[in-house]
Coordinates of C-alpha atoms in Angstrom, one line a residue:
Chain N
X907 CA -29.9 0.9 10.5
X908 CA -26.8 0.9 8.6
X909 CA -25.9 4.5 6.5
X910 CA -23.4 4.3 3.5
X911 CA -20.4 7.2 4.1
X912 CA -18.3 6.0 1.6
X913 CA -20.9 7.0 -1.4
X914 CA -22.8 9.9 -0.1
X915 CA -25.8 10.9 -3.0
X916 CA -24.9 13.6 -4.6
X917 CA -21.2 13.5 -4.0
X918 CA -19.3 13.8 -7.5
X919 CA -15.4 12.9 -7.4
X920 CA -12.9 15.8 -8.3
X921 CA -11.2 13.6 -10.3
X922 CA -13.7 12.3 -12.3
X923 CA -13.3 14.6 -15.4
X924 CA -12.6 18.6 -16.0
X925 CA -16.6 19.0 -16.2
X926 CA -17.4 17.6 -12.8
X927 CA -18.7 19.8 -10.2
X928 CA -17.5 19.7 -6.5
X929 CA -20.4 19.3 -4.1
X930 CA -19.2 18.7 -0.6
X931 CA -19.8 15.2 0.5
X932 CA -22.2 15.2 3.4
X933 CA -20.7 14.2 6.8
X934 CA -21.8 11.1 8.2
X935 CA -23.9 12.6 10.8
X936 CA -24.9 14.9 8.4
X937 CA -26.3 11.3 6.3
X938 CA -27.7 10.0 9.5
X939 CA -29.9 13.1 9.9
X940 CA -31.0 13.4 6.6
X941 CA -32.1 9.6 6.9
X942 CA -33.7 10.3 9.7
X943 CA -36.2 12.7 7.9
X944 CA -37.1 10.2 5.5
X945 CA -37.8 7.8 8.5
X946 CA -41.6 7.7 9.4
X947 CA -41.6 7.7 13.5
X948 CA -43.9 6.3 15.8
X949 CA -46.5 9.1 15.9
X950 CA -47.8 8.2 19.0
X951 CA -44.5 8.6 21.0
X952 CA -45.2 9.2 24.3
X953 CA -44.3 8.9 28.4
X954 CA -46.6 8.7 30.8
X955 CA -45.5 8.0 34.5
X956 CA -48.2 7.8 36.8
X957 CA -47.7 7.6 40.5
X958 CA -44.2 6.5 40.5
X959 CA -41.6 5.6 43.3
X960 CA -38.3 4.6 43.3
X961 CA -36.9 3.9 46.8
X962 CA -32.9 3.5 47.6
X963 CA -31.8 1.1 50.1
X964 CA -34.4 -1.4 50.7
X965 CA -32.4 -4.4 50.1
X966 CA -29.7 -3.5 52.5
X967 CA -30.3 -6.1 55.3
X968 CA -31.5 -9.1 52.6
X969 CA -27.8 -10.9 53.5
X970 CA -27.6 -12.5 57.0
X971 CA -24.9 -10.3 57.3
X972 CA -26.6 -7.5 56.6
X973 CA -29.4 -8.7 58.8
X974 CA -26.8 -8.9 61.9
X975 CA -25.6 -5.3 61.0
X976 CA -29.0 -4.0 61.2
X977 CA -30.0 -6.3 64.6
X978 CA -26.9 -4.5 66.3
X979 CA -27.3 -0.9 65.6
X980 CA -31.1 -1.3 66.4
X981 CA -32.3 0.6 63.4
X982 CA -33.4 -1.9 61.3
X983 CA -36.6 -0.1 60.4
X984 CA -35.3 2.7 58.9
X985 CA -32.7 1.3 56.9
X986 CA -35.0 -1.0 55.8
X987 CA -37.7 1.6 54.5
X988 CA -34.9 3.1 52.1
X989 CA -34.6 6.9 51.1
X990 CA -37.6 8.0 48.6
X991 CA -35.7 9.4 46.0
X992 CA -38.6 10.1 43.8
X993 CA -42.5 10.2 45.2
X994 CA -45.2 9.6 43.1
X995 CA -44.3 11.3 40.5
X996 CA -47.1 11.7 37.6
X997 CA -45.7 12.7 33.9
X998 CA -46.8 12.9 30.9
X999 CA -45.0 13.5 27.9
X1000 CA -46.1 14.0 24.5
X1001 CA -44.4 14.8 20.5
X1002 CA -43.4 17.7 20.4
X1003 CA -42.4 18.3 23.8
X1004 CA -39.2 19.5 25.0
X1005 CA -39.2 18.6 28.4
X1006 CA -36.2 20.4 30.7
X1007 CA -36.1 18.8 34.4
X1008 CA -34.5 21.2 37.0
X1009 CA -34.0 20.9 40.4
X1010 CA -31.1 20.9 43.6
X1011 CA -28.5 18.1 43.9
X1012 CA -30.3 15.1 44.9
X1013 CA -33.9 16.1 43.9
X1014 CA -34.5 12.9 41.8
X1015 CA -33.4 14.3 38.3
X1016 CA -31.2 11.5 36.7
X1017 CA -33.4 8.8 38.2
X1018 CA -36.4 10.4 37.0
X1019 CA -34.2 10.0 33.7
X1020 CA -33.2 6.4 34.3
X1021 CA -36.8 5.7 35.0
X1022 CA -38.0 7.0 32.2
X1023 CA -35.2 5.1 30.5
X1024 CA -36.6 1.9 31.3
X1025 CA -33.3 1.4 33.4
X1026 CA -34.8 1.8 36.8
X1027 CA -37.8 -0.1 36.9
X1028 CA -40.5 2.0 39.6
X1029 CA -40.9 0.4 42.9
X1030 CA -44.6 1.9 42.6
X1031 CA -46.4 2.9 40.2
X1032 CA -46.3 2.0 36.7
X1033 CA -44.3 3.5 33.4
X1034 CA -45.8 3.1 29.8
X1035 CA -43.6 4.2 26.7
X1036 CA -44.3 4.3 23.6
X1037 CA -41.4 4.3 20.3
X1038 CA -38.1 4.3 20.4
X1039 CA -35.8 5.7 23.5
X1040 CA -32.3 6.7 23.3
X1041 CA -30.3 7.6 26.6
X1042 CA -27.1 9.9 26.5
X1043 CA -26.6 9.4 30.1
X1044 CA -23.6 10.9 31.7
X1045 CA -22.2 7.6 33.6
X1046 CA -21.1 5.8 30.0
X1047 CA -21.9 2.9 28.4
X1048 CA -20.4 0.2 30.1
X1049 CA -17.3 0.0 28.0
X1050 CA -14.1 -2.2 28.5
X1051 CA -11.0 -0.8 29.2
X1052 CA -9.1 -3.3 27.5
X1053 CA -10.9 -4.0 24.7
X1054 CA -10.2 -2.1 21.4
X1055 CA -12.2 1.1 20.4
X1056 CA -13.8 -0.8 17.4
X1057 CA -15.2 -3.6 19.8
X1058 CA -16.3 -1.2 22.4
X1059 CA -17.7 0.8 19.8
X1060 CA -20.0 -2.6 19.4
X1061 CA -20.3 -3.0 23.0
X1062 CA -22.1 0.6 23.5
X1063 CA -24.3 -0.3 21.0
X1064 CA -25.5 -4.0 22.1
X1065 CA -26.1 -2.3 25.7
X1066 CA -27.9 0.2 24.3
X1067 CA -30.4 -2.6 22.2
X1068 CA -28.7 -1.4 19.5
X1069 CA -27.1 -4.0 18.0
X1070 CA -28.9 -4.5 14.8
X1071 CA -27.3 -0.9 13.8
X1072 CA -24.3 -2.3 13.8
X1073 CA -21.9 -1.9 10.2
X1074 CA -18.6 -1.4 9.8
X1075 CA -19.5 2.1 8.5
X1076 CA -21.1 2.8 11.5
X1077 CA -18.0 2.8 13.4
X1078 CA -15.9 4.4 10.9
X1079 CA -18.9 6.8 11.3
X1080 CA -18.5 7.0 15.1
X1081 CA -14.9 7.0 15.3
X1082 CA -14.6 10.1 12.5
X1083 CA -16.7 12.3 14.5
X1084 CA -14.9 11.6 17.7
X1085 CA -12.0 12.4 16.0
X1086 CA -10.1 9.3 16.6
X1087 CA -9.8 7.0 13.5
X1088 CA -5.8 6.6 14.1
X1089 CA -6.7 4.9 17.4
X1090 CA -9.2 2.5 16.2
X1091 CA -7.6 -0.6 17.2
X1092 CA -6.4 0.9 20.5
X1093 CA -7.4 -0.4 23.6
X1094 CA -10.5 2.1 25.3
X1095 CA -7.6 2.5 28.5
X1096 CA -5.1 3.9 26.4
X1097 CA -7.3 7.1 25.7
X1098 CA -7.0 10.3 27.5
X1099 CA -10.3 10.5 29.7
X1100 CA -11.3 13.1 27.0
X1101 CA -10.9 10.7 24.2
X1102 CA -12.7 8.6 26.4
X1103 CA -15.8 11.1 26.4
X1104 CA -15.6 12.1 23.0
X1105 CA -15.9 8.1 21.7
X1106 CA -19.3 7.9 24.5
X1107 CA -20.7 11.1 23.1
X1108 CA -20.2 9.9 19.7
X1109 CA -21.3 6.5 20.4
X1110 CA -24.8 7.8 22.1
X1111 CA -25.2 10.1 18.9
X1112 CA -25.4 8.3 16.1
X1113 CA -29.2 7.0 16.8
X1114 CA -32.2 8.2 15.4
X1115 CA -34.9 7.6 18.4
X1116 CA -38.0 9.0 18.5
X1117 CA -37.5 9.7 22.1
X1118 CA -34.0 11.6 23.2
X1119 CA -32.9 11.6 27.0
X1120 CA -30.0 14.0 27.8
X1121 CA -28.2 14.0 31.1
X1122 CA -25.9 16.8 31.2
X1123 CA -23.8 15.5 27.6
X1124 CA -23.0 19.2 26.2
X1125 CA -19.3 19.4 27.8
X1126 CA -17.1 17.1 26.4
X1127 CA -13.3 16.9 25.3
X1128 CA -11.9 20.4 24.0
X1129 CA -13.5 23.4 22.8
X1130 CA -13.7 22.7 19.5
X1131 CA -15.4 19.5 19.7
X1132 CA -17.9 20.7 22.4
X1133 CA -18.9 23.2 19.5
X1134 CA -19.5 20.5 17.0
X1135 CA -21.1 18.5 19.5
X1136 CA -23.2 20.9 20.4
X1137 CA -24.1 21.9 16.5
X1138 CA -24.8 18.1 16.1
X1139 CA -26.9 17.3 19.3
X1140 CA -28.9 20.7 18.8
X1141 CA -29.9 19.3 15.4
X1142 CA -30.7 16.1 16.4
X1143 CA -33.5 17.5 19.1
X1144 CA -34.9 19.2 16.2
X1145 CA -35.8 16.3 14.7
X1146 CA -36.4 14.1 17.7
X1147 CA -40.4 14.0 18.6
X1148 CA -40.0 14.0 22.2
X1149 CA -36.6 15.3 23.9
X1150 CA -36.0 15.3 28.2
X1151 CA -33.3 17.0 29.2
X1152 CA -31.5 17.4 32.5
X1153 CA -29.1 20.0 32.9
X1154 CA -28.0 22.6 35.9
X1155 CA -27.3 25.7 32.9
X1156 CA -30.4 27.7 32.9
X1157 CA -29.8 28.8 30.0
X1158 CA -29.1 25.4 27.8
X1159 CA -32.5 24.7 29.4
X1160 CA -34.2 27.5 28.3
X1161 CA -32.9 27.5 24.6
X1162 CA -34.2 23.8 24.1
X1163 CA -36.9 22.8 26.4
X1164 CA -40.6 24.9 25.7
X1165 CA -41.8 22.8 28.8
X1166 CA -40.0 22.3 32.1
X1167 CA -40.8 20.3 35.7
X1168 CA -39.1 21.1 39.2
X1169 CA -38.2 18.6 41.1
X1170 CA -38.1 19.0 44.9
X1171 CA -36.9 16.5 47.1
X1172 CA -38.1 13.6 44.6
X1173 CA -41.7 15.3 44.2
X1174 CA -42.4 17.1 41.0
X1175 CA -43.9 20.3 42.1
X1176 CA -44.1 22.4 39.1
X1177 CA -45.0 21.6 35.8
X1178 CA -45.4 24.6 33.1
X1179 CA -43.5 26.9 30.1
X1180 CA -39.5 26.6 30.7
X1181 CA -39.5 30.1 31.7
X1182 CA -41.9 30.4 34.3
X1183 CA -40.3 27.4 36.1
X1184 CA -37.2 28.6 35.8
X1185 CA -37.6 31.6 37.5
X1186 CA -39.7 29.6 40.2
X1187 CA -36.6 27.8 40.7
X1188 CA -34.4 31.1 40.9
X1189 CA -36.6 32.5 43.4
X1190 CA -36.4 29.3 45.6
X1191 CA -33.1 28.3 45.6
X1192 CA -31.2 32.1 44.4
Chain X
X685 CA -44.0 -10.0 15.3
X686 CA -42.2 -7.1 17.4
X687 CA -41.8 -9.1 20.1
X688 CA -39.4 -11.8 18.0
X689 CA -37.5 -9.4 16.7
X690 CA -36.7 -7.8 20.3
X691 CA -35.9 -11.1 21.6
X692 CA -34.2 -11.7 18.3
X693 CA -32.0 -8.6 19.1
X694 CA -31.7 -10.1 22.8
X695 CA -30.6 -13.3 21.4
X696 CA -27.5 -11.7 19.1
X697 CA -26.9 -9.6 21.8
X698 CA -26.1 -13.0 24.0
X699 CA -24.2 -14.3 21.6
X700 CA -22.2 -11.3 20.8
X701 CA -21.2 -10.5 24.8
X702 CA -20.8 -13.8 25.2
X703 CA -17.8 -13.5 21.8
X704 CA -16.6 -10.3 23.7
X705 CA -16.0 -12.5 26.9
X706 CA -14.6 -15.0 25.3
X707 CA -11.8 -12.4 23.4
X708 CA -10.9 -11.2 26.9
X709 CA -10.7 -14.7 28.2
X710 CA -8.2 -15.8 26.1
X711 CA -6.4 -12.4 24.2
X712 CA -3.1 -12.5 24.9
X713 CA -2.9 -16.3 26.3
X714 CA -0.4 -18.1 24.4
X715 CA -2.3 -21.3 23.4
X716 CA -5.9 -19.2 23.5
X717 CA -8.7 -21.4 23.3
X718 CA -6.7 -24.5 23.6
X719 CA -7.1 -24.0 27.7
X720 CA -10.6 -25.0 26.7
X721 CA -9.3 -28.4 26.2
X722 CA -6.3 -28.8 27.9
X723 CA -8.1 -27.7 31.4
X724 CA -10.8 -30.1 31.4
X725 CA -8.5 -33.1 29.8
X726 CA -5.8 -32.7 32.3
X727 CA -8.8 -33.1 35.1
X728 CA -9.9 -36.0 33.2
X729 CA -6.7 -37.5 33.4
X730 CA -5.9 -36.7 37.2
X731 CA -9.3 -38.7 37.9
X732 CA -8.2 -41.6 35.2
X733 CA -4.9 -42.0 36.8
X734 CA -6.5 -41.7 40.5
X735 CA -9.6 -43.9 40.1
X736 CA -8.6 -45.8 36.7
X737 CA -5.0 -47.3 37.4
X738 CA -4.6 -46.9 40.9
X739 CA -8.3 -48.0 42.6
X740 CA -9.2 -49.6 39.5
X741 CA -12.8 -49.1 39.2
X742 CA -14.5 -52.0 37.5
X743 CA -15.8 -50.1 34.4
X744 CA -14.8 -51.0 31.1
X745 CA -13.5 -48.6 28.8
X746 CA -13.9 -46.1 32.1
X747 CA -11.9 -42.8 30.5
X748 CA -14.9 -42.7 27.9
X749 CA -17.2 -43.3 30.9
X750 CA -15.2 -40.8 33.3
X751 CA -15.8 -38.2 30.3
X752 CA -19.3 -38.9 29.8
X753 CA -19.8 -37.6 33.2
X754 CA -17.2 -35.6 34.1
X755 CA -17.4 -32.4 30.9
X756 CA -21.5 -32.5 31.6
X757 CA -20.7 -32.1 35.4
X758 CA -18.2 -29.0 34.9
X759 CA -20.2 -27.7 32.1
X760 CA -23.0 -27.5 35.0
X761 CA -21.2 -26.5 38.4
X762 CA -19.1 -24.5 36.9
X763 CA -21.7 -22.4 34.9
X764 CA -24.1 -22.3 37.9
X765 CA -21.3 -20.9 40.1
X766 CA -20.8 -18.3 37.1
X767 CA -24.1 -17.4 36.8
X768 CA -24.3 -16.5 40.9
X769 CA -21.8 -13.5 40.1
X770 CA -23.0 -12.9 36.7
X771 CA -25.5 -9.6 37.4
X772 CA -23.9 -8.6 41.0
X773 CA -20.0 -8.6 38.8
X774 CA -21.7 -6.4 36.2
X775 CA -22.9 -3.4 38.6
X776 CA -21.9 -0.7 36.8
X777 CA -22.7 -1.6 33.4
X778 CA -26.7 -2.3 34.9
X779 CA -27.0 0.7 36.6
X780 CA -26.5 3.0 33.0
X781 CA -27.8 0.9 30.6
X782 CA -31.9 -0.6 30.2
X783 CA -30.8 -3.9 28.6
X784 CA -32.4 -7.0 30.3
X785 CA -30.1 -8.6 33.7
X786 CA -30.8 -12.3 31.6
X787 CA -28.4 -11.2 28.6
X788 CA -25.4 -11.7 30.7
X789 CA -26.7 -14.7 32.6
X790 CA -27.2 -16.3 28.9
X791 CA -23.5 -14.8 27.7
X792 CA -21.8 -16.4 30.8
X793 CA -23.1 -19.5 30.2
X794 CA -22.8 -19.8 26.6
X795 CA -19.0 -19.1 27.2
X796 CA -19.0 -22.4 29.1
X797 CA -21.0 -24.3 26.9
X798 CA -18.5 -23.0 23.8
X799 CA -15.5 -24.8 25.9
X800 CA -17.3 -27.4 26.8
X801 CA -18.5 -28.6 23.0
X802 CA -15.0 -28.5 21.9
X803 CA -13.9 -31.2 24.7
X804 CA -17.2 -33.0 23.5
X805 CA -16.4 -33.1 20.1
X806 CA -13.2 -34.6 20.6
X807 CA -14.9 -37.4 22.9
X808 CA -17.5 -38.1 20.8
X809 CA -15.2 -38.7 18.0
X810 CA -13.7 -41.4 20.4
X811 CA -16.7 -42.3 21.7
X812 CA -17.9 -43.4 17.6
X813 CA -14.6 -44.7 16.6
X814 CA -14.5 -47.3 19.7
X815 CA -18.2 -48.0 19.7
X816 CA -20.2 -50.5 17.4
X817 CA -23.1 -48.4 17.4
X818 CA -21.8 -44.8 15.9
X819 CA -24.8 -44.3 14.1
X820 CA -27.0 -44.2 17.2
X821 CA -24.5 -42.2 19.5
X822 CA -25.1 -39.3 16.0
X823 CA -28.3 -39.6 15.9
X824 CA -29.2 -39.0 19.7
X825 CA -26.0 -37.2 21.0
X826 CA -28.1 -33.6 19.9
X827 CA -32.0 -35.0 21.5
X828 CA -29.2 -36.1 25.0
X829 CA -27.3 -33.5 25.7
X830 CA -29.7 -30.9 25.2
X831 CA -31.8 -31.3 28.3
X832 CA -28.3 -30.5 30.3
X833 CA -27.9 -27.5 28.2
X834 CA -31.7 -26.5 28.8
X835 CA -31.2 -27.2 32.9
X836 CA -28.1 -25.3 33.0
X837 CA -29.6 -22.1 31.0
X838 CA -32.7 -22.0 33.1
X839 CA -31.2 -22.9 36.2
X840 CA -27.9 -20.3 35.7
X841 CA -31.3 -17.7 35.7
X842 CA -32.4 -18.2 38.7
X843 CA -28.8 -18.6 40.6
X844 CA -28.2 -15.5 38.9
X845 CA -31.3 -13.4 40.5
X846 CA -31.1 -15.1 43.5
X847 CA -27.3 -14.2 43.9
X848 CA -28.0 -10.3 43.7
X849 CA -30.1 -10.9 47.2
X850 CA -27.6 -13.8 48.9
X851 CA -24.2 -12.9 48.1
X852 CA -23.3 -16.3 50.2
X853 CA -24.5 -17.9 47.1
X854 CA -21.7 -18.2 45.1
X855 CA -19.8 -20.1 48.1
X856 CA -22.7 -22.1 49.1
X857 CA -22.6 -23.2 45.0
X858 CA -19.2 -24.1 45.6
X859 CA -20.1 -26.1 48.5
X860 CA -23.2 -28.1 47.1
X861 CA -21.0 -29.1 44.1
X862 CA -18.4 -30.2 46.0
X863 CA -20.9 -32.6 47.8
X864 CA -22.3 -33.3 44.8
X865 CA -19.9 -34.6 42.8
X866 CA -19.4 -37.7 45.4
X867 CA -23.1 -38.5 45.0
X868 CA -23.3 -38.4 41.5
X869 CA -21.8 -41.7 39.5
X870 CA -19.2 -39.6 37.4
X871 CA -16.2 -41.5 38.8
X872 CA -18.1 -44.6 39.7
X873 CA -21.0 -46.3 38.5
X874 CA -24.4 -45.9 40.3
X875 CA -24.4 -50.2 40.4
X876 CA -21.1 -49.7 42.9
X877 CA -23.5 -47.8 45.5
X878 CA -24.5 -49.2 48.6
X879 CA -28.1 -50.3 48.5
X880 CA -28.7 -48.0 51.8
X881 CA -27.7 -44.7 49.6
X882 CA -29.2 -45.7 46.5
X883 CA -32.2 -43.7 46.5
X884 CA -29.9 -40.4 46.9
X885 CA -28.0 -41.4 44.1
X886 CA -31.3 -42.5 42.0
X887 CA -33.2 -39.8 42.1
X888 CA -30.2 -37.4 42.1
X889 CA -31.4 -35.0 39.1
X890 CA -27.7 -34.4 38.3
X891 CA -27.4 -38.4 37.7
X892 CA -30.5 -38.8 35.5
X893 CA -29.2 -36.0 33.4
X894 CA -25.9 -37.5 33.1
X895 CA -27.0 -41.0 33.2
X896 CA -28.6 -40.7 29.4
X897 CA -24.8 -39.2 28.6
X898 CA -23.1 -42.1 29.7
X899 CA -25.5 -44.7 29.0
X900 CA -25.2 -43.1 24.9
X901 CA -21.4 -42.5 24.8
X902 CA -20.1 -45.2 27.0
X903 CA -22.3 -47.7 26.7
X904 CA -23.2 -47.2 22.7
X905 CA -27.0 -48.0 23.9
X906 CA -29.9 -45.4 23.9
X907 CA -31.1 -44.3 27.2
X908 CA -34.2 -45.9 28.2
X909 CA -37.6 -43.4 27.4
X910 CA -38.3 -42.9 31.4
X911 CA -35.2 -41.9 31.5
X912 CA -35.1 -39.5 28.8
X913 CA -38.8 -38.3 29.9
X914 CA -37.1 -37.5 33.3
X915 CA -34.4 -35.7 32.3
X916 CA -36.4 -33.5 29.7
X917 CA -38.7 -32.8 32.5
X918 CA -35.9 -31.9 34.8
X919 CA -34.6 -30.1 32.0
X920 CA -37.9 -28.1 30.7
X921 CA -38.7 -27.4 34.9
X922 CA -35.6 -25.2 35.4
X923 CA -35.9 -23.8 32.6
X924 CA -39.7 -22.7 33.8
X925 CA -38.1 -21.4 36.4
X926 CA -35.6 -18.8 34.9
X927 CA -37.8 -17.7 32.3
X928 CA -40.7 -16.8 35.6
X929 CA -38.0 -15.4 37.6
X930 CA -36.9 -13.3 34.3
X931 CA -40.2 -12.3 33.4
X932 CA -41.9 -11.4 36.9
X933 CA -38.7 -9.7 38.2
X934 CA -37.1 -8.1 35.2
X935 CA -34.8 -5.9 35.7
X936 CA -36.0 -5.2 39.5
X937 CA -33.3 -6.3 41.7
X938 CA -30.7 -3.6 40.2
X939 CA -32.0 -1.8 43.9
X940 CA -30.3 -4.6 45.2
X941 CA -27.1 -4.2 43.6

């Protein structure tokens, strides 16, 4: 889906006569949004996960080493069994929904995430989605340190199924909001690790999905580009059917998500309006 | 229709990854992409000058016939070794993103392949200018080489899934090629073997799908229809084989990463 930021409609050039009148040229995200009303979306968007597992650690002994390692210490059982990271987990999600997933460290939120991703396949159970599904997920998106930003820029998006989007205007795009058009060319490792996050923020915006996944994306680079990434990514779940977000601030939850699940332990043990389960989860874990 | 353009998508994706890999190989080398001919030329001529001048093998023309064999055979081993490595060497990048383990099997091997067509081109042009029958060696270089192409694709698959669970499997790879290569007639012709060993060598898959190469470029004949039947089968069975393992495992083995 390629967007045109060097014509925007309605722009009139200064220069163009004494009579011309000065609109202000639309940003490019500002373009991608507007596009993205005129867009008709899957209207049946949905996730629906029903009785799903996902299970750490069951390959561990498959080499002979790791066969040996487990005949030695005796506890090849266990090890073999894996950790349960998430236990049969039922969810469904429909348009409209703003979905906020809470829970302690380790209870099975970013995998519930990656799950519903389509990067984790379940070990159990079985995961149907329907339309489009974009994940801003806090690890990155596989970039290359030595490659330069334009290429990367590329990369992010062919990892991300996304390669059709490409353009050249798409990166200009990308690289104006992350505020680092000068360093086009540069190689990714040359960027402060701030740069760094600004160019995967940016890279993860620019999509137009009808579902958005949000791993804890608000914080990144200096203040004034966590406002404006904030501005942006607050519009864009406006106008995203379906948005599930994982965050530890109560309150980012609260202001975006009119549904919420707690996870416990990898179980999903509440399910209900954001701030009922948020003050479940207060009382339980202070 | 939605599937084709997903594996449409899938497809550019392959070919771009396999561009960006290719950039990294050679950025900053000082002859680039010319390694892609020098490397397998200068093993060409080690194995000339070894089994050419100094044993003398009784082939005619034998650096064509030594070529025939010999770009196939690295094209192969080499990508199969590759493609053992090619998911467990990308850990991190499968772990955050949902796009299919295959893409980078696919990528891997395409960078081979790219190398290897430029050392083929330059021997097919020999191979037409010292052959009396150019015409033929055009018309059926595509319909021969591709069932090596097909094999290695579908083959580089299922190394590729099966080295996320057997990390030996890159140095048993290494190993079995080694082995290989001696029981294959690349530097020797399979009428030189012993008739005790024959049947290794004759129904060696890696000989019938190098034997229609040879038989077309060194010998300026067309391979005989069994034998082309064989190695399309050979050919069309690995590929079988990746696109099951793809399919039925998908993306499953990242818990084994």
């Amino acid at each position: 889906m390629d967007f045109d930021i060097t014509a925007p409609a309605g722009a009139v050039d200064e220069q163009d006569g004494d009579d011309s009148v000065n609109i202000m040229a639309p940003t490019a995200f500002e373009q991608l949004m507007a596009q993205r009303d005129t867009e008709v979306h899957t209207s049946n968007a949905s996730v629906s996960l029903d009785r799903v597992d996902v299970i750490f650690g069951q390959h561990v002994y498959r080499t002979v080493k790791g066969v040996l390692v487990g005949m030695l210490r005796g506890t090849p059982k266990e090890v073999m069994t894996g950790r349960k990271v998430l236990d049969a987990i039922d969810l469904k999600v429909s348009p409209g929904d703003r979905l906020g997933i809470v829970g302690h460290n380790g209870s099975g939120k970013t995998t519930l995430l990656k799950v519903i991703a389509g990067i984790l396949p379940p070990v159990h159970g079985t995961r149907n989605v329907a339309g489009s599904i974009a994940p801003v997920i806090a690890q990155g998106l596989g970039f290359e340190p030595d490659l330069p930003l334009r290429l990367n820029i590329k990369l992010g998006l062919a990892y991300s199924n996304r390669l059709p989007q490409h353009s050249r205007d798409l990166e200009d795009a990308i690289l104006d909001f992350a505020e680092l058009t000068e360093f086009a060319d540069a190689q990714f490792q040359t960027l402060s690790s701030g740069m760094q996050a600004r160019l995967t923020f940016a890279t993860s915006l620019f999509q137009t999905p009808d579902i958005l996944i949000l791993d804890e994306v608000f914080a990144t680079g200096d203040a004034n580009f966590v406002r404006k990434s904030q501005a942006a990514m607050m519009e864009h779940i406006e106008r995203t059917p379906i948005v599930i977000l994982v965050s530890h601030s109560a309150g980012l939850i609260r202001d975006v998500c009119n549904r919420s699940i707690l996870l416990d332990h990898g179980r999903m043990v509440e399910d209900g309006p954001t701030d009922k389960i948020l003050d479940i989860y207060a009382q339980r874990y202070g | 229709m939605l599937l084709n353009e997903s594996l449409k998508t899938e497809l550019k994706t392959v070919h771009f990854i396999a561009s960006v890999s290719l950039y990294k190989k050679y950025c900053g080398s000082l002859i680039g992409m010319g390694w892609s001919l020098l490397n397998p030329l200068v093993q060409l001529i080690v194995y000339f000058f070894a089994f050419g001048l100094i044993i003398k093998v009784p082939i005619d023309n034998y650096f064509v016939y030594l070529a025939a064999g010999l770009l196939p055979w690295t094209f192969i081993s080499s990508s199969l070794i590759n493609s053992a490595t090619s998911i467990t060497s990308r850990k991190g990048t499968c772990q955050n993103t949902a796009m299919p383990h295959w893409i980078f099997v696919l990528s891997d091997i395409s960078c081979e392949l790219f190398a290897t067509l430029i050392a083929m081109s330059l021997l097919l042009a020999v191979a037409i200018v010292t052959s009396d029958n150019a015409l033929m060696i055009v018309a059926l270089i595509v319909p021969v080489l591709l069932p090596v192409v097909i094999f290695t694709y579908g083959a580089g698959v299922v190394m590729a899934y099966l080295g996320v669970l057997y990390r030996d499997l890159p140095h048993l790879l290494n190993l079995f090629f080694s082995v290989m290569f001696w029981l294959t007639p690349i530097v020797y012709h399979w009428t030189m073997v012993p008739k005790s060993i024959e049947v290794i060598v004759k129904y060696n898959p890696f000989a019938m799908l190098f034997g229609s190469v040879q038989v077309l470029l060194h010998g300026g004949a067309a391979p005989t229809l069994d034998l082309m039947i064989a190695t399309y089968v050979i050919a069309l069975t690995a590929a079988a084989a990746g696109i099951t393992m793809a399919r039925r495992i998908g993306n499953k083995l990242i818990y084994a990463l």
